[in-house]
Coordinates of C-alpha atoms and ligand atoms in Angstrom, one line a residue:
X1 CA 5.4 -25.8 -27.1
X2 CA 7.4 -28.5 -25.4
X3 CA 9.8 -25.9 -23.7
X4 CA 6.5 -24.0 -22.6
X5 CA 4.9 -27.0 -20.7
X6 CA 8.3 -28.2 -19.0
X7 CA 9.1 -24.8 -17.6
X8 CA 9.2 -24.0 -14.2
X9 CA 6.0 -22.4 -13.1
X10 CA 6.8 -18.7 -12.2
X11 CA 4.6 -18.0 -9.1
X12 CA 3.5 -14.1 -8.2
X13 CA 5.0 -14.2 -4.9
X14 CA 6.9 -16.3 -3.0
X15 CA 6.6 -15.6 0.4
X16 CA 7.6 -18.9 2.3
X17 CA 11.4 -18.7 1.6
X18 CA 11.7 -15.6 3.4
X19 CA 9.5 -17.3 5.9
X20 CA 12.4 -19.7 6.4
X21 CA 14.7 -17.7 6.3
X22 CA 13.4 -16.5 9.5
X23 CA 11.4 -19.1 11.3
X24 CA 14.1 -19.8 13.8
X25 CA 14.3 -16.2 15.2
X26 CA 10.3 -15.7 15.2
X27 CA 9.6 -19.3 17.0
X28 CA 11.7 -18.4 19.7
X29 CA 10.5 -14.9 20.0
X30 CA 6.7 -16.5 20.0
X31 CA 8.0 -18.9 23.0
X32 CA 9.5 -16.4 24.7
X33 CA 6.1 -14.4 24.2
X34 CA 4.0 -17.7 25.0
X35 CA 6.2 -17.9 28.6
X36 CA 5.8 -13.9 29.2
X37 CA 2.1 -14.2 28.9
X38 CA 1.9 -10.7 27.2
X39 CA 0.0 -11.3 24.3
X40 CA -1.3 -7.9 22.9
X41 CA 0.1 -4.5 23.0
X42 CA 3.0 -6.0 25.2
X43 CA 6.7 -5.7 24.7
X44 CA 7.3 -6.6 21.4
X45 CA 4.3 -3.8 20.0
X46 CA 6.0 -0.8 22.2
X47 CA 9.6 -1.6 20.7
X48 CA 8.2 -1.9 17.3
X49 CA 6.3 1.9 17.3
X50 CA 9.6 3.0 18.5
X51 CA 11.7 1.8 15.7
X52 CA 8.9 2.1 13.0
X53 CA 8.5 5.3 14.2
X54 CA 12.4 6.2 14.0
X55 CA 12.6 4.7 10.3
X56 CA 9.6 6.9 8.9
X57 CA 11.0 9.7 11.0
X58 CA 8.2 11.0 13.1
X59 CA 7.3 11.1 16.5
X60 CA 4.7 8.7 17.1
X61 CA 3.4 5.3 15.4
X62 CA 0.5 3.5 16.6
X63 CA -0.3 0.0 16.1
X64 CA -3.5 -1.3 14.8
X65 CA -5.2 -4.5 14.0
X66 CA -4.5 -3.6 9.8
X67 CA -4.1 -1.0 7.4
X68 CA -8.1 -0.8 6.8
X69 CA -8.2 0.4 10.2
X70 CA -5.1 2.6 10.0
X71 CA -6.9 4.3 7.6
X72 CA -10.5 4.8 9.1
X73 CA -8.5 5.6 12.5
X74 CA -6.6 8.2 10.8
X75 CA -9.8 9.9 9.3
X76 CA -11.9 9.7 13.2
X77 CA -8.7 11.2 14.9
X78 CA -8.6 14.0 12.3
X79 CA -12.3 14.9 12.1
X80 CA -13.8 13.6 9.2
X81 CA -17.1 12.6 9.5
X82 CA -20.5 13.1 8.3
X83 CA -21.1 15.8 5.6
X84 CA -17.5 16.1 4.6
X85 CA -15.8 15.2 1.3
X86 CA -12.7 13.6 1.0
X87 CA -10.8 13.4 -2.5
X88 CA -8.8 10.6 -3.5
X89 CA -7.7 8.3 -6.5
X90 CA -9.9 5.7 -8.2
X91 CA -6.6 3.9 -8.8
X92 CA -6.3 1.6 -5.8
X93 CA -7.4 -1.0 -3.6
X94 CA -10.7 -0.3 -2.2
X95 CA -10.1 0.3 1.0
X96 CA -8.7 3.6 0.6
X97 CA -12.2 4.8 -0.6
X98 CA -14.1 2.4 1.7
X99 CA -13.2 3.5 4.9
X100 CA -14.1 7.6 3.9
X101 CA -17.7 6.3 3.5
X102 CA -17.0 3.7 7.2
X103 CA -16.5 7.7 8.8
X104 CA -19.9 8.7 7.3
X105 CA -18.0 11.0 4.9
X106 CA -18.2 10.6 1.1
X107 CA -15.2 9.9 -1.0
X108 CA -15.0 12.3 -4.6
X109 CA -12.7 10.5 -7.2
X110 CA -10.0 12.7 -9.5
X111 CA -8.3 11.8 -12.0
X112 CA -4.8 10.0 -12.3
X113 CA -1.4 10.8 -13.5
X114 CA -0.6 8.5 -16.6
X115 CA 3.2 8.0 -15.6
X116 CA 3.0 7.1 -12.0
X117 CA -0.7 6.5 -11.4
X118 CA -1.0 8.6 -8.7
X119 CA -3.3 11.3 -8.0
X120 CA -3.0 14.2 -10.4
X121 CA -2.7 17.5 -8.2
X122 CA -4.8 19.3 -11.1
X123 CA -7.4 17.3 -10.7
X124 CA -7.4 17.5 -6.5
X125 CA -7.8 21.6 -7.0
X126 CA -10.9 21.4 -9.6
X127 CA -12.5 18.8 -7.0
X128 CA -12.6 20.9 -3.6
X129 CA -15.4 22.9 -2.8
X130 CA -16.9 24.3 1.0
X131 CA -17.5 20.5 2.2
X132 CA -14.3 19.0 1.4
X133 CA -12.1 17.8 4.4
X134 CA -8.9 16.0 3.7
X135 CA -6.9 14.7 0.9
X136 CA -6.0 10.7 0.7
X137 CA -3.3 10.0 -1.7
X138 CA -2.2 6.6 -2.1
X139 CA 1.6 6.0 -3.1
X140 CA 0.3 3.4 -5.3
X141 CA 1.9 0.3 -6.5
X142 CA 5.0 1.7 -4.3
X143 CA 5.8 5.5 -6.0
X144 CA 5.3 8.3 -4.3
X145 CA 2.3 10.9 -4.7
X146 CA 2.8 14.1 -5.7
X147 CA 3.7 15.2 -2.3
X148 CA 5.0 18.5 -2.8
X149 CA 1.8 20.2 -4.5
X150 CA -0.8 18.1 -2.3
X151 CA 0.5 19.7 1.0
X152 CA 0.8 23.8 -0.9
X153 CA -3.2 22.5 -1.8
X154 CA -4.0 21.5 1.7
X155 CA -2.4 24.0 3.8
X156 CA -4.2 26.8 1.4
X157 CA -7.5 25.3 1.8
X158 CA -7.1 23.8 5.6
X159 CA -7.4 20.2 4.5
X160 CA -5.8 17.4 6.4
X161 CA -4.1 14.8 4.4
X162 CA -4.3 11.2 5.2
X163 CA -1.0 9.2 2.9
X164 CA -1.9 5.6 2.3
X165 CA 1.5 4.0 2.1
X166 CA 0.0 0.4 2.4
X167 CA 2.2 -0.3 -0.4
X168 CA 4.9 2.1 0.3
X169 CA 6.8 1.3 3.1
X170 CA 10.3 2.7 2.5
X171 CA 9.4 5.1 -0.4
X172 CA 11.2 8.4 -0.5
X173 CA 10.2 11.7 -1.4
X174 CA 12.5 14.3 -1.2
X175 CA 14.3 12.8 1.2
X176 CA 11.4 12.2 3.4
X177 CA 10.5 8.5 4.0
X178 CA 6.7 8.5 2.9
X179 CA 4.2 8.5 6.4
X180 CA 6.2 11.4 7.5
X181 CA 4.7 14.0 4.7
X182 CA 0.7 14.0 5.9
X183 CA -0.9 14.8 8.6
X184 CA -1.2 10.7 9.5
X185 CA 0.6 8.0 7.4
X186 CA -1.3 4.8 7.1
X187 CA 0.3 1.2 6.4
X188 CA -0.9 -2.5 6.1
X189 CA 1.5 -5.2 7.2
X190 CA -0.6 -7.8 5.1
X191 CA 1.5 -10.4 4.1
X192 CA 2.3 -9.4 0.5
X193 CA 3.1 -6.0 1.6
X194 CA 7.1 -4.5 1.4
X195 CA 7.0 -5.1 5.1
X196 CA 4.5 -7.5 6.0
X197 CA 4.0 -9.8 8.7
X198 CA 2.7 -13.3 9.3
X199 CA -1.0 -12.6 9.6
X200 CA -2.9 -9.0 9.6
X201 CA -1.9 -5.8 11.2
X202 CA -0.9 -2.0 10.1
X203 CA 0.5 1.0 11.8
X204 CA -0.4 5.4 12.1
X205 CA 2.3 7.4 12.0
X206 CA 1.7 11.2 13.2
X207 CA 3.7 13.9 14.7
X208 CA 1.0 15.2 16.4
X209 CA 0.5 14.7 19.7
X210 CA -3.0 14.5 19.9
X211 CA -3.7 12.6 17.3
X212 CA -1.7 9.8 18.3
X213 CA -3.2 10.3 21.7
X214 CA -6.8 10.0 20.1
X215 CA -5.3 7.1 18.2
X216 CA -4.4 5.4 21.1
X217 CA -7.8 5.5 22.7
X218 CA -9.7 4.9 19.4
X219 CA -7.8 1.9 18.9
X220 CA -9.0 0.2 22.3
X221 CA -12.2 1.0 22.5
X222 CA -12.0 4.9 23.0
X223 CA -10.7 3.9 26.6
X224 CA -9.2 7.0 28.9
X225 CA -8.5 4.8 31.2
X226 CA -9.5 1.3 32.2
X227 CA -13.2 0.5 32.0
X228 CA -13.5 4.3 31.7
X229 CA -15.3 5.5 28.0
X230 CA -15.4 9.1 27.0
X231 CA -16.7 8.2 23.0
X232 CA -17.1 5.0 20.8
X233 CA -14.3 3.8 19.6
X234 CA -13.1 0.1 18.6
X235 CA -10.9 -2.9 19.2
X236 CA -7.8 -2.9 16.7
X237 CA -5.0 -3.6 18.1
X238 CA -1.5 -5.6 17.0
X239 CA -0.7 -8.9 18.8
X240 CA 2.9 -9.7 19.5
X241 CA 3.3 -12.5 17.6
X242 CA 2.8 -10.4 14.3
X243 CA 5.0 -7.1 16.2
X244 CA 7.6 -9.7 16.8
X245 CA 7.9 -11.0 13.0
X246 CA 7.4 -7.4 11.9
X247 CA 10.6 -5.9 14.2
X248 CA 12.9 -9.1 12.2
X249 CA 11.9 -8.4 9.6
X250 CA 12.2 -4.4 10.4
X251 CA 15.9 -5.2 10.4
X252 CA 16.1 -6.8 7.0
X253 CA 14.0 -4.0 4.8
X254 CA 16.9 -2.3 3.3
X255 CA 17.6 -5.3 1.8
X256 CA 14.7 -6.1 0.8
X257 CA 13.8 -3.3 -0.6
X258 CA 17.0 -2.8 -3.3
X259 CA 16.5 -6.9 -3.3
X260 CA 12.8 -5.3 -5.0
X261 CA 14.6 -2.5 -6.9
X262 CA 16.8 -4.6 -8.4
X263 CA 14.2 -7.4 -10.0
X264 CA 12.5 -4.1 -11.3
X265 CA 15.6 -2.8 -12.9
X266 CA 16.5 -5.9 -14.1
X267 CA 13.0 -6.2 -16.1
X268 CA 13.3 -2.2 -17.3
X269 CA 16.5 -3.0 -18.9
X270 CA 14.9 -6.2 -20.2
X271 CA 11.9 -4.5 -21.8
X272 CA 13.8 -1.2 -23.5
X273 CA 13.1 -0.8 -26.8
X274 CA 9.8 -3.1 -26.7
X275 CA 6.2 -1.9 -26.9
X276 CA 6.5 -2.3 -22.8
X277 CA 5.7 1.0 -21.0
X278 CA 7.6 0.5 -18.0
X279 CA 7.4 1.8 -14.7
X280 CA 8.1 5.4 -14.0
X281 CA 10.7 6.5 -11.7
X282 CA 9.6 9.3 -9.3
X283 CA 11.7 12.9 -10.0
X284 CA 12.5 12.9 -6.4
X285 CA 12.5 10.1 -4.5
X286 CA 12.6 6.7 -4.8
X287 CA 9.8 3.4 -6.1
X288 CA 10.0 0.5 -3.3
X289 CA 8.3 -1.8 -6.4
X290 CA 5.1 -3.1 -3.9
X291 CA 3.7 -4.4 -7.0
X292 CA 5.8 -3.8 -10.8
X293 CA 3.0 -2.6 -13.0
X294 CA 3.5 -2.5 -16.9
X295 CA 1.3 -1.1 -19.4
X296 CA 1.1 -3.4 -22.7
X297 CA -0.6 -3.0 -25.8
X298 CA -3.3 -6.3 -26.2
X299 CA -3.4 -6.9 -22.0
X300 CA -5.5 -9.3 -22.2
X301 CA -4.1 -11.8 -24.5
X302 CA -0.5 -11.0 -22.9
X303 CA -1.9 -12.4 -19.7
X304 CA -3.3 -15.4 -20.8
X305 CA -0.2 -16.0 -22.6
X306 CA 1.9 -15.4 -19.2
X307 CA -0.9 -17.3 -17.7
X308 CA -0.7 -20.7 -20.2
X309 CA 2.8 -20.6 -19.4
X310 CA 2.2 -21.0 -15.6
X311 CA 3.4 -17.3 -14.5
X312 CA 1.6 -15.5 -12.0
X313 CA 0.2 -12.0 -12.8
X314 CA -2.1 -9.3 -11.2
X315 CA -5.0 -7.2 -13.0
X316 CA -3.9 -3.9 -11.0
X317 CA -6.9 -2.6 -10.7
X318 CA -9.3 -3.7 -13.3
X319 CA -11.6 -0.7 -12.7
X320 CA -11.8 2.2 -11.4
X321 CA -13.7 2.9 -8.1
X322 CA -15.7 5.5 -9.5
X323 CA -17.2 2.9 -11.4
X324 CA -17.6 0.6 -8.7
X325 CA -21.3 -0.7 -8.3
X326 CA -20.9 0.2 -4.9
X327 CA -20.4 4.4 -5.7
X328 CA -23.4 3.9 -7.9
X329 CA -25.1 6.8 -6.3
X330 CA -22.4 9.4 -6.8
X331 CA -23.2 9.0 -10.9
X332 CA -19.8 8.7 -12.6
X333 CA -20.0 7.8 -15.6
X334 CA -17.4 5.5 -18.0
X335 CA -15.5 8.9 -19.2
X336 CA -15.4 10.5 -16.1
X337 CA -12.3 9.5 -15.0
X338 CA -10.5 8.9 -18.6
X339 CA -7.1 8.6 -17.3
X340 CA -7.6 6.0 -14.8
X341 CA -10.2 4.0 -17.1
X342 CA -8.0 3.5 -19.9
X343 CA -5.1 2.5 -17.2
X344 CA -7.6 0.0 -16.3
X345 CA -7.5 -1.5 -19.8
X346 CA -3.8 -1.7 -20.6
X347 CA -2.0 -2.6 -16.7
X348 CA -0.4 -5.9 -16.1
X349 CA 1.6 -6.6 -12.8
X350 CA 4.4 -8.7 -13.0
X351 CA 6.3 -11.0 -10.6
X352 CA 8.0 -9.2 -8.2
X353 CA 9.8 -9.9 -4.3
X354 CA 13.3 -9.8 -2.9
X355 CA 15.3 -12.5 -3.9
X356 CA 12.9 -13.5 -7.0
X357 CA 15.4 -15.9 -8.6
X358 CA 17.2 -14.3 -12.5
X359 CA 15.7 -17.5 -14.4
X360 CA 12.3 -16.6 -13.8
X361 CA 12.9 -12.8 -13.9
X362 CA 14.3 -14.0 -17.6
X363 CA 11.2 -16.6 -17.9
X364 CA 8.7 -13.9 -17.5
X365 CA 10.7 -11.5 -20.3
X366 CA 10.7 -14.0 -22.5
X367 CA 7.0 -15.1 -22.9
X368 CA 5.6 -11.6 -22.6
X369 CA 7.4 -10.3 -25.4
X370 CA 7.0 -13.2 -27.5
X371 CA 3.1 -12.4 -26.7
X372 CA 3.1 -8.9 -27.4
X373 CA 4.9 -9.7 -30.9
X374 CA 2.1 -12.3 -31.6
Ligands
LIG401 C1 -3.5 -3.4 1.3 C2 -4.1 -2.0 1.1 C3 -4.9 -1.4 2.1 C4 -5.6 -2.2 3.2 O1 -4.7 -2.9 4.1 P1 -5.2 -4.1 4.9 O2 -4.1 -4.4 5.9 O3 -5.5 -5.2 4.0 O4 -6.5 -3.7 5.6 C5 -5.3 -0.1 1.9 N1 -4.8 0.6 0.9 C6 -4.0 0.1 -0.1 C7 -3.6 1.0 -1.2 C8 -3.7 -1.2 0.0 O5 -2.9 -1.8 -1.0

């Protein structure tokens, strides 16, 4: 017990030594800002869609005020609206489903796949019908979607497809970095994001033309020009303070992300042979580890035990959406949904960011498995 209550605490996330690590660079890029006086959309913003837009590999990226907005932006520039369906997974954060209903459309939950949690193509093609409009799968936890299948389902039935890489950045699917696959990719820089910035913002990315035209004009208050207003749009735009933390740390993500990779390696090897159901590894592509999600036998107690001994942990997602008092009126039931419900009772996310020090990567190791054995 002793060892227990003198141990270092293990926190989730540590996001202030990274901080430091570039405070020097991003202060002087914020004076240089401050004595510019461009304070929104300036210099910093246009350089960043350039080279986000160069790393995802597509031909535009637009900046917005978060990734909430990414994705409501996405859905207005691509026609969804009132009367439409759009399918997606009850498996995430809610914003995914929340900004379908912000477009007047109505979300329709399908089922998961048990290995990656991502949306189950099966389940998409039982789901459409005359109303449905676009496809939202969310690379969830940092794995790619079935990317492959959802775009043979889309093209067949003319649906547009919307990627939510909020926790994604990076990913690869055959070859492709994810954001590149859809018809829009959308992102959130929020702080505990793979690549996220000191405040709030998030990106599209699109190879169309018009979309990111639309994009542009949504995004600052469906302007053609100034002071001139052809339809109701909004203001979400990125500051440069944020575009000028988010192009540092732009520079760094490679080694962030294998810093992520490894931790999740490391606690893989850790865990073989245990009642741990690890993470699984896409077929084709590649896990950037947003978030390291488990599945244990007795979740509950496991976390308390991980939470007694001062480590940090996330219930990713405790329920699904479908069951969400808010989607009330679209009458699931518990059992709808039975792969993404009984994720909901046995997921546990563990520790993870670049740089997370071996000693607490060991720490966490050792009290979970000494709680799953009991
Ligand atoms: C974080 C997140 C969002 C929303 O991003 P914000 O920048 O917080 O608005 C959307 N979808 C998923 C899957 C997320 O994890």
């Amino acid at each position: 017990m002793h060892a227990v209550t003198r141990a270092q605490p293990v926190p989730f996330l540590d996001l202030s030594t990274q901080y430091k690590s570039l405070e020097t660079e991003w202060l002087a890029a914020i004076r240089e800002t401050g004595a510019r006086g461009s304070f929104i959309l300036g210099p910093h913003t246009q350089a960043f869609e350039k080279e986000f837009a160069e790393y995802v590999g597509v031909k535009h990226a637009i900046a917005v005020a978060n990734g909430t907005d990414s994705l409501y932006l996405s859905l207005r520039a691509l026609g969804v609206g009132k009367g439409d369906e759009v399918i997606t997974t009850p498996f995430t954060f809610f914003a995914s489903a929340e900004t379908i209903d912000m477009v007047g459309a109505t979300p329709v939950f399908v089922d998961i796949l048990p290995d990656s949690f991502c949306l189950d193509p099966a389940s998409v093609r039982a789901k459409i019908t005359a109303k449905t409009k676009a496809i939202v799968p969310v690379h969830i936890f940092g794995h790619p979607s079935e990317m492959g299948e959802i775009m043979e389902i889309a093209k067949k039935h003319k649906l547009a497809v919307v990627e939510d890489c909020a926790q994604s950045f990076g990913a690869l699917h055959n070859g492709k970095v994810v954001g590149a696959l859809g018809d829009t990719g959308s992102f959130s820089f929020y702080p505990t994001k793979v690549l996220g910035c000191y405040g709030d913002g998030g990106m599209v990315t699109t190879n169309s033309d018009a979309v990111n035209e639309h994009i542009r004009r949504l995004r600052n208050h469906g302007a053609v020009k100034p002071f001139l207003h052809t339809e109701i749009g909004m203001n979400s735009r990125l500051d440069e303070v944020q575009a000028a933390v988010l192009r540092l740390k732009l520079k760094r993500i490679k080694d962030d992300i294998a810093g992520r990779q490894k931790v999740a390696a490391e606690y893989t090897k850790r865990f073989a042979g245990s009642p741990v159901k690890t993470p699984a590894l896409p077929k084709h592509g590649t896990h950037v580890f947003n978030l390291y999600t488990v599945r244990i036998p007795k979740r509950d107690a496991v976390r308390q035990a991980l939470t007694d001994a001062q480590i940090g942990t996330s219930q990713c997602y405790p329920q699904g959406l479908h069951l969400q008092e808010v989607y009330k009126h679209l009458n699931y039931k518990p059992g709808s949904l039975p792969v993404c419900e009984h994720a909901c009772t046995e997921t546990l996310s563990l520790p993870v960011y670049p740089g997370m020090p071996p000693e607490h990567i060991e720490r966490v190791c050792e009290v979970l498995l000494a709680a799953i054995k009991g």
